[in-house]
Short mmCIF file of C-alpha atoms in Angstrom, two decimals:
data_model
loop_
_atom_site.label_atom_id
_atom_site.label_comp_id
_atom_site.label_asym_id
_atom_site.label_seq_id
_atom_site.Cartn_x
_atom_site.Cartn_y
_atom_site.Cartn_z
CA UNK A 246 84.98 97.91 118.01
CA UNK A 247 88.40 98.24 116.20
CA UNK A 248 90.61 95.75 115.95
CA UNK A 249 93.05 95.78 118.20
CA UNK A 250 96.31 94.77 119.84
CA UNK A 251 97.32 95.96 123.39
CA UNK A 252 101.41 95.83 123.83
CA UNK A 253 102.53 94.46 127.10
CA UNK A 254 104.61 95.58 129.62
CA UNK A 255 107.42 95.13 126.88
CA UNK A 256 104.43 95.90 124.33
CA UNK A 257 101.52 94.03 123.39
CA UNK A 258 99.66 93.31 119.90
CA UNK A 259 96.06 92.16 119.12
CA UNK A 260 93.51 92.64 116.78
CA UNK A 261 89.64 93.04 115.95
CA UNK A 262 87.97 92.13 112.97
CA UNK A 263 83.96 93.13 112.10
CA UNK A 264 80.31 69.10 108.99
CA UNK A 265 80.97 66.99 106.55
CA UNK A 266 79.08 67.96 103.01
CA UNK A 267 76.05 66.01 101.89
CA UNK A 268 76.33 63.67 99.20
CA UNK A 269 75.62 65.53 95.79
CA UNK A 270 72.44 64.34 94.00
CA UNK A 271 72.35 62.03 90.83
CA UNK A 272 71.56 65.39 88.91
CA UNK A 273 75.05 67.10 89.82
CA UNK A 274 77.96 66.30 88.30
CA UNK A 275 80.94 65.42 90.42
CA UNK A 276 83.40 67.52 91.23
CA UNK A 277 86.77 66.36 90.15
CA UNK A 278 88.91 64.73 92.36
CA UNK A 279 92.10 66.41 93.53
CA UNK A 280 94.86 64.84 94.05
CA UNK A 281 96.61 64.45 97.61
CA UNK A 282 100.19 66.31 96.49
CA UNK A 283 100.16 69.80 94.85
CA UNK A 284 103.43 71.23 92.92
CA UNK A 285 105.03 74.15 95.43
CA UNK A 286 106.92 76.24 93.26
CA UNK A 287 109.23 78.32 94.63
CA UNK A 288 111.99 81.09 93.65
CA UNK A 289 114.42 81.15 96.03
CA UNK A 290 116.80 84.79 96.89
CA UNK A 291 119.71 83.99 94.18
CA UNK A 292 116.62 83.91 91.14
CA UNK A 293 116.31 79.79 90.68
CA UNK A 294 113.33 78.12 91.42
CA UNK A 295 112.81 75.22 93.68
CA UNK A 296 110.09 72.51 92.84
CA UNK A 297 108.22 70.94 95.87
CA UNK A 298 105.49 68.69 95.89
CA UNK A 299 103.41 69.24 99.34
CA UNK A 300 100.11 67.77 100.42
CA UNK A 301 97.12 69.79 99.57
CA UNK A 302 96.19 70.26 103.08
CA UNK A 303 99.84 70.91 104.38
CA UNK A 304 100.39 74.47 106.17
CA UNK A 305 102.73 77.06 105.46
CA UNK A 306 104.99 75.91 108.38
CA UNK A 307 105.72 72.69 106.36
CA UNK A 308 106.50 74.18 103.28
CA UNK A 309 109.24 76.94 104.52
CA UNK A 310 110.70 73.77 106.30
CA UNK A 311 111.30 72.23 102.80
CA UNK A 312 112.67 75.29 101.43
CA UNK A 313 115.04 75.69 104.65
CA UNK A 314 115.94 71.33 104.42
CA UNK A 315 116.91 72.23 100.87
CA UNK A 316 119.00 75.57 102.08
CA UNK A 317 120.16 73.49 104.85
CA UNK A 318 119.04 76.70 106.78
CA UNK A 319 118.38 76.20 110.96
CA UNK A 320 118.32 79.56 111.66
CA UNK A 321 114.45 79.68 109.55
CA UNK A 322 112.72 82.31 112.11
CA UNK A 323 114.36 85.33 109.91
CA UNK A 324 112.42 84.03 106.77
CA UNK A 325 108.83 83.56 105.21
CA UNK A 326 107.33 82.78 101.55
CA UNK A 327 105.36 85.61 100.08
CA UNK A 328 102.82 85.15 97.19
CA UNK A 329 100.40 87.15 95.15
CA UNK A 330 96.49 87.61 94.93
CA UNK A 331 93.85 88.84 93.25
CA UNK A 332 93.73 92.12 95.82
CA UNK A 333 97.21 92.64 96.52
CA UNK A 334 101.07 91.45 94.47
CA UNK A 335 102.57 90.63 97.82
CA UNK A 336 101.56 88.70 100.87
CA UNK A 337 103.42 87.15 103.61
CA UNK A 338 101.76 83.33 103.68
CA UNK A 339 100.83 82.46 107.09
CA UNK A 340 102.37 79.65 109.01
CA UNK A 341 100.01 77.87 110.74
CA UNK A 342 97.16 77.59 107.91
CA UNK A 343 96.37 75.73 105.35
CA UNK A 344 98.30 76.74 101.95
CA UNK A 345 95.35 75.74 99.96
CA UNK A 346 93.30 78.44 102.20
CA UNK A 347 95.33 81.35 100.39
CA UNK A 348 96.39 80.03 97.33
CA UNK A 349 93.94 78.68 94.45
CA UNK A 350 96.22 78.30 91.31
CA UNK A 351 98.40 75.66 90.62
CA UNK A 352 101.19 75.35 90.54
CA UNK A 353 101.42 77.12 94.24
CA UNK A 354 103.71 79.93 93.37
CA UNK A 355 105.84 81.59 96.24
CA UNK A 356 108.95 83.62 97.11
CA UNK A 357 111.42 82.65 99.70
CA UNK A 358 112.44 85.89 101.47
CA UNK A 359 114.08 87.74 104.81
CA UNK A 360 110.68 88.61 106.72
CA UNK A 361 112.80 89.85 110.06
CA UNK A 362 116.01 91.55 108.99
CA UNK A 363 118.30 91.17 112.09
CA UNK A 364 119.03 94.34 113.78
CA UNK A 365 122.65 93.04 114.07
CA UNK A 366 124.23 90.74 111.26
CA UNK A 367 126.82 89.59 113.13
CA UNK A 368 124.81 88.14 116.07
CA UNK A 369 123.58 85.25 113.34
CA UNK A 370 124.81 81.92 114.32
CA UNK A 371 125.99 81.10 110.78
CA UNK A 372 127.36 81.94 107.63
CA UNK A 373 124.92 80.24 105.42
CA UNK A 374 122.51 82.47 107.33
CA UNK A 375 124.57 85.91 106.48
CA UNK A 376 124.76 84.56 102.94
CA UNK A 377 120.92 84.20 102.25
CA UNK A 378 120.53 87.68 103.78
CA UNK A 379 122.99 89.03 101.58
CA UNK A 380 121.12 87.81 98.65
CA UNK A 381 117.92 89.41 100.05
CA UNK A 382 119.75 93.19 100.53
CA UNK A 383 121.40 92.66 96.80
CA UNK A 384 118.07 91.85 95.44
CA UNK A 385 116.39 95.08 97.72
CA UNK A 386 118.90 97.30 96.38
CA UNK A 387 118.70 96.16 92.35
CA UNK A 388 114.94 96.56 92.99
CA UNK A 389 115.66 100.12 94.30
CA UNK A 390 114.10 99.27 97.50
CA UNK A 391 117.15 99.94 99.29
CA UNK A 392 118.56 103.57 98.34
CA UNK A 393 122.54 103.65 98.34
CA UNK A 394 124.73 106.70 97.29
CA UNK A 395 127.25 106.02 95.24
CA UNK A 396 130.14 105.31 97.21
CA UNK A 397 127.71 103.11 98.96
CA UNK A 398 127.12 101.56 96.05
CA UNK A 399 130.40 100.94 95.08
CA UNK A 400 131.52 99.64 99.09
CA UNK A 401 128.54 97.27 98.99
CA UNK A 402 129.47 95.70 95.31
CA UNK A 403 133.40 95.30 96.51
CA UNK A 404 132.62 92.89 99.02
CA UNK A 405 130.16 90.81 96.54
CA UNK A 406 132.74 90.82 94.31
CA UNK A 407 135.47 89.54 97.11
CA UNK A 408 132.84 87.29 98.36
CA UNK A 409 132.21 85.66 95.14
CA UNK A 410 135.62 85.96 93.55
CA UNK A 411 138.62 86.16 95.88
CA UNK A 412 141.16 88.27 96.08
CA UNK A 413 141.80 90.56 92.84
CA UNK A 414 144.65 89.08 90.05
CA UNK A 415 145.62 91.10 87.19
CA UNK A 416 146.74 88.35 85.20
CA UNK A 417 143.43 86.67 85.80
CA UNK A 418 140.81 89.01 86.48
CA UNK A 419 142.30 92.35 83.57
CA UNK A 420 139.76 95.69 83.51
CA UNK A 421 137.17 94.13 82.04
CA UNK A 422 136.22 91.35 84.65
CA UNK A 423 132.86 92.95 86.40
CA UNK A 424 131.19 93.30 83.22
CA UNK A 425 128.38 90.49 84.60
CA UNK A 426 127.97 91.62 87.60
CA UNK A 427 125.14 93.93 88.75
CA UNK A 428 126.11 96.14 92.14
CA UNK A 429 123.14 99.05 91.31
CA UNK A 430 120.06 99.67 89.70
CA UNK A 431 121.37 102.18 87.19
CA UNK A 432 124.96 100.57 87.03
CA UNK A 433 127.44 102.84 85.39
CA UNK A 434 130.94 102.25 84.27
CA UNK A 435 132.21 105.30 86.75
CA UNK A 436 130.51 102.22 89.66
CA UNK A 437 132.23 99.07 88.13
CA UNK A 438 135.42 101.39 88.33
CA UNK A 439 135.34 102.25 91.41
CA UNK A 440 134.17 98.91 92.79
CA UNK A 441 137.50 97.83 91.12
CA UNK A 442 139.44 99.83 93.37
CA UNK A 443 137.97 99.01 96.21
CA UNK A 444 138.12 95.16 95.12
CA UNK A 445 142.09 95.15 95.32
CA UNK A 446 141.72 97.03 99.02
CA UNK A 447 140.24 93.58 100.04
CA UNK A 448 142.98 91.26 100.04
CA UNK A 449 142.86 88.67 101.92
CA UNK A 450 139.39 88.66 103.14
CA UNK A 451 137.54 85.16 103.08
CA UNK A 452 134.10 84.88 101.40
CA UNK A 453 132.33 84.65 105.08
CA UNK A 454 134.63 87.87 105.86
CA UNK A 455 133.40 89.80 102.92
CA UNK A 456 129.85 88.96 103.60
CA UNK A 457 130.24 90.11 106.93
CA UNK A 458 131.88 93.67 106.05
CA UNK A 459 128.40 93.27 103.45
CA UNK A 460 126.35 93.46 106.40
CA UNK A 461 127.55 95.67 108.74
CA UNK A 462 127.60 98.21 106.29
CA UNK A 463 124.26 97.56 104.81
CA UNK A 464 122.67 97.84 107.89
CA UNK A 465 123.44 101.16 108.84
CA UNK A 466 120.94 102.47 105.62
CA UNK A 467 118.34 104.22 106.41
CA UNK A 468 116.24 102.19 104.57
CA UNK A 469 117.37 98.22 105.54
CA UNK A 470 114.71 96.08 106.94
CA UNK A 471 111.87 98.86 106.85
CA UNK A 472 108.50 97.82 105.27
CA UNK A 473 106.80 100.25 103.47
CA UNK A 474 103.37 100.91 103.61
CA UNK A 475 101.18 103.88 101.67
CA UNK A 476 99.03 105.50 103.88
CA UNK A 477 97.56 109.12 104.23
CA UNK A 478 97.94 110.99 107.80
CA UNK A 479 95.08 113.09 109.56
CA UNK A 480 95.06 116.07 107.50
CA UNK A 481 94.95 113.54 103.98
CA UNK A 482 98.61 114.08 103.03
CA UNK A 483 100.36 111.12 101.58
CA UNK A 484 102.79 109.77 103.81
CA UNK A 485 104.81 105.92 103.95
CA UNK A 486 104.57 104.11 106.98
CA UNK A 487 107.02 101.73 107.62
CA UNK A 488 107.81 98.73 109.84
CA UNK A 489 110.77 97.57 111.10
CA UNK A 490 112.95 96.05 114.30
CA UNK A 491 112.80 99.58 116.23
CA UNK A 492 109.31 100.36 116.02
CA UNK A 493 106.99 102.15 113.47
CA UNK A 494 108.52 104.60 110.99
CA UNK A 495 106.57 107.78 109.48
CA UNK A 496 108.10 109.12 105.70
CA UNK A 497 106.59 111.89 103.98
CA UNK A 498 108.60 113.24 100.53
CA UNK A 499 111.50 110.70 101.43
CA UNK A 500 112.12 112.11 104.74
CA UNK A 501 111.54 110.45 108.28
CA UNK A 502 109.17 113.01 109.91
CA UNK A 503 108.26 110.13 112.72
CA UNK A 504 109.15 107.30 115.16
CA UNK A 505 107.45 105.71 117.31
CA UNK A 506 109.66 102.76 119.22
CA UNK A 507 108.22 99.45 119.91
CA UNK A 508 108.13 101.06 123.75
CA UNK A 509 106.32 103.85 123.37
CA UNK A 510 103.37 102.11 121.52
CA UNK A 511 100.94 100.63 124.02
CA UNK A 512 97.99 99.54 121.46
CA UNK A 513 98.01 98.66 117.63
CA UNK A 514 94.13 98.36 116.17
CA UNK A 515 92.63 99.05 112.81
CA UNK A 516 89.11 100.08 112.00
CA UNK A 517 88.17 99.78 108.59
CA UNK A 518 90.74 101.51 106.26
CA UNK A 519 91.70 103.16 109.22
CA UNK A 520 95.22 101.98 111.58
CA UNK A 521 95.77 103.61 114.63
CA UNK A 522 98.72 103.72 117.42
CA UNK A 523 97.97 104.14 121.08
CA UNK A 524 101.40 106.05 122.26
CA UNK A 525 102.34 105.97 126.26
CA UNK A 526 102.42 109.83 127.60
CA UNK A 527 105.13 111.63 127.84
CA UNK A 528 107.65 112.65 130.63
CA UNK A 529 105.94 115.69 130.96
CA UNK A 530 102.17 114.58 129.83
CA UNK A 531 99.62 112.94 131.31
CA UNK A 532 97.37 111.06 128.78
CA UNK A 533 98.08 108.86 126.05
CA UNK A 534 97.16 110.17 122.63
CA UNK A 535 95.74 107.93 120.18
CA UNK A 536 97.19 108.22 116.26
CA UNK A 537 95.66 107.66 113.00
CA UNK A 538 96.29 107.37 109.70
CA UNK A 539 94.16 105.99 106.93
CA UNK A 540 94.76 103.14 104.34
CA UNK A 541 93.65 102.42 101.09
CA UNK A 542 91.35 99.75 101.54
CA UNK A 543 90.52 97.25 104.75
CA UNK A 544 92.71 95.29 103.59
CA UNK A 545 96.01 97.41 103.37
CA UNK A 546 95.29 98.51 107.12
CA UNK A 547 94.17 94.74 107.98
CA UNK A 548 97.72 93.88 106.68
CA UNK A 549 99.79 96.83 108.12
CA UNK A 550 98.42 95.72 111.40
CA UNK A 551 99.45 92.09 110.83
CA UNK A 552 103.02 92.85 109.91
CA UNK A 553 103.08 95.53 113.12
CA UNK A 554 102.07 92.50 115.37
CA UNK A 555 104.20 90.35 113.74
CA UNK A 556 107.49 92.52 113.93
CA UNK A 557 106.40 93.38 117.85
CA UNK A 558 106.32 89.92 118.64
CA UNK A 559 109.45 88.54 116.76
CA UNK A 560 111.54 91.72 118.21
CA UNK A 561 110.13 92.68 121.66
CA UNK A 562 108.31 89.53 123.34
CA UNK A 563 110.68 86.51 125.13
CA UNK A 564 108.17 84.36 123.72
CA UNK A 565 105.03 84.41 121.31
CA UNK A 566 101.60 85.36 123.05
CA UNK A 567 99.67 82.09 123.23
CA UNK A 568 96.92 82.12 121.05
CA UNK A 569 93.14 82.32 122.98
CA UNK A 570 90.92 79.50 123.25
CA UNK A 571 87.50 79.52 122.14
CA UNK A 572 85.38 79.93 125.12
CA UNK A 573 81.48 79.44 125.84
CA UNK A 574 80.80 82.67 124.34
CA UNK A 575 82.52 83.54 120.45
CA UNK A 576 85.59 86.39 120.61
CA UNK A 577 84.23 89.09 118.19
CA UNK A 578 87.53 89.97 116.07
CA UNK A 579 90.90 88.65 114.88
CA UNK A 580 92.59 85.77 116.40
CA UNK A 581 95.58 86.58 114.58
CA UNK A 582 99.03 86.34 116.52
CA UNK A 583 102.66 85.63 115.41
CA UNK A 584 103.32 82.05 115.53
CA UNK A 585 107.46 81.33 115.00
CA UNK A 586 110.04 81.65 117.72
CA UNK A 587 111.13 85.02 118.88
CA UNK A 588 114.61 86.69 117.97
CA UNK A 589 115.66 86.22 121.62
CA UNK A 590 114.27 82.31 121.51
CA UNK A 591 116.04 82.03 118.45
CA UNK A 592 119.02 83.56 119.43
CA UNK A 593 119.26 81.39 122.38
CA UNK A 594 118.72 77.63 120.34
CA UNK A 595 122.67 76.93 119.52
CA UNK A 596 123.30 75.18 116.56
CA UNK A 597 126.09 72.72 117.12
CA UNK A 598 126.92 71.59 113.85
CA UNK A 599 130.03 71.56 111.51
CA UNK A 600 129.57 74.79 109.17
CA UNK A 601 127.66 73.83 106.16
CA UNK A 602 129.46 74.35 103.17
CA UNK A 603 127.71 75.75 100.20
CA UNK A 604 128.47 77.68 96.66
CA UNK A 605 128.14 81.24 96.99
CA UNK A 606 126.01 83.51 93.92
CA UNK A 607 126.00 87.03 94.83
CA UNK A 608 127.31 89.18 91.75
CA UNK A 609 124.05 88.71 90.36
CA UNK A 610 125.50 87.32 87.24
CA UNK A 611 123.33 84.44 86.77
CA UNK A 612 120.13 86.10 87.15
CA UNK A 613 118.22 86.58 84.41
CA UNK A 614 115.05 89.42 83.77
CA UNK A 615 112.56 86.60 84.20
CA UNK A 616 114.41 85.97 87.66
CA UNK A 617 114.19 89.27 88.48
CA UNK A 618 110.95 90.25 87.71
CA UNK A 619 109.73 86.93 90.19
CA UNK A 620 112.05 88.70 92.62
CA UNK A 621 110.95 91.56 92.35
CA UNK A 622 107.32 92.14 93.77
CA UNK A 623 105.50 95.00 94.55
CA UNK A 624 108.06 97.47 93.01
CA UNK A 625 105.69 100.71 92.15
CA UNK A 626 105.31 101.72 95.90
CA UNK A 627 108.77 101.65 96.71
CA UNK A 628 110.07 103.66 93.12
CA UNK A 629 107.14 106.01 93.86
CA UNK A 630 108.97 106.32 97.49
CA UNK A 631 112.44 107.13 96.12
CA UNK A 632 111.33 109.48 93.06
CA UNK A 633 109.08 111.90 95.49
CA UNK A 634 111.60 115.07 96.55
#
């Protein structure tokens, strides 16, 4: 059987997947004793790293709501802590297991990132919120994750620069005042120029203002919030597929050849190396065809599934399926569900609250290579993604 996940009437995701320890005898050495706390460390979306010290048996759940107390972030659905293995550089931790189940080396080492980029920026309850996903799109688009065009470029750095810096002054701020600041991969002084112009255009705007213009620009790339995942299709030609608020995305050679909305999908499962996508007929059909495409390893389709249930569930459901009990007779295959609130519950949970102030770090200036590189993940598959023509 393949492992599965059926999409309810608004689309349903599930998967399939193929005592206490005797004393040790006066001949065996004892194993050393571990201590109860265990040193978190964590770098956080502006490239500093957070220290936390977390019992050993704590789950992930308790650890993101350190890193959030320390943010003094409430809206926490939108985020997760990633961290590498042996088999694979980046891995979303999950939040209701042990830590100490996925990581073995100490200190525990994690990123703090955006796991659900909001559809719509402006629908976030707060502006400490919009800030930290700022961060995460400057840090996607340095990493070359994001693709801009120039002009985009250029827009996009203006309001980091108003956002950070205020309104342009001559007197103050001369030609030669962007020099630290990073807007682009491959920054060029024809960019910082033209970010300049576009700078003195923003007069007036407030930090929350310019963060805001950020967004609502930044989410109409192609590109913003989409997962990427290599995969081959049926006839063995390398494709990307990606995941993302709408529904399943299919690249081949940088173009979008595919989409299949959240909808349309009535069964996610993986076999193997194999994924596959159960799609509901069309207008004018009357079966449902079955998709696949094939993945490097069990894993890679194992974890493409995980993030498609995930993304389903955060976007599509009211609330999270509950997980099964264990009945008389064991459930052959993954338990696996999505564990957080929903966008709509967390949507619907008002804060009431003053709005937090905090000191804002966008230009990038302070980051150094070391920062970057722990920011940086997984960054073959997605330069291999924007160099293909």
């Amino acid at each position: 059987m393949p492992e599965e996940t059926k999409i309810p009437a608004s689309g349903e995701l599930e998967g399939v997947e193929n005592g206490p320890a005797s004393s040790p005898s006066p001949s065996k050495k004892k194993a050393p004793i571990k201590g109860k706390l265990v040193l978190a460390r964590v770098t956080l979306l502006d490239g500093t790293l957070l220290d936390v010290n977390i019992e050993r048996k704590s789950k992930g759940q308790e650890l993101l709501e350190k890193v959030c107390e320390h943010l003094n972030l409430l809206e926490k659905d939108y985020f997760g802590l990633t961290y590498e293995d042996r088999h694979d550089p980046r891995n979303w931790l999950e939040m209701d297991k042990r830590i100490a189940k996925f990581v073995k080396n100490e200190p525990w080492k994690f990123n703090f990132e955006v796991k659900f980029y909001p559809p719509d920026p402006a629908q976030l309850q707060e502006d400490i919120t919009r800030y930290q996903l700022c961060l995460q799109i400057r840090n996607d688009i340095l990493m070359g994750k994001l693709p801009c065009s120039f002009v985009t470029h250029a827009l996009l750095g203006s309001y980091l620069v108003q956002s950070e810096i205020g309104d342009y002054d001559a007197e103050e701020h001369g030609r030669n005042y962007l020099k630290e600041f990073r807007f682009a991969p491959n920054q060029t002084p024809e960019l910082e120029e033209k970010v300049m112009d576009l700078h003195r255009t923003h007069k007036g705007q407030t930090p929350a203002e310019a963060e805001l213009h950020y967004l609502e620009n930044a989410k109409k790339l192609a590109m913003y919030g989409v997962d990427l995942h290599p995969a081959k299709d049926s006839e063995g030609v390398d494709i990307m597929l990606g995941v993302c608020a709408s529904g399943l995305l299919v690249y081949r050679d940088r173009l979008r050849i595919n989409r299949f909305a959240w909808p349309k999908i009535l069964k996610i499962s993986y076999k193997r190396h194999n994924f596959y996508i159960k799609i509901r007929p069309g207008e004018f059909e009357q079966y449902e065809s079955t998709i696949g495409f094939k993945l490097a390893n069990h894993r890679a389709a194992k974890k493409l599934w995980k993030v498609s249930v995930e993304h389903h569930t955060f976007f599509r459901l009211m609330t999270p399926e509950p997980t099964q009990k264990t009945g008389l007779f064991p459930r052959f295959g993954s338990k696996f569900r999505y564990s957080g609130r929903t966008h709509y519950e967390t949507k619907k949970a008002l804060i009431e609250r003053p709005a937090p102030r905090f000191e804002r770090s966008l230009s990038g200036r302070g980051l150094t290579s070391r920062s970057m590189d722990a920011l940086a993940g997984p960054r073959q598959m997605e330069e291999d993604f924007n160099k293909r023509k």
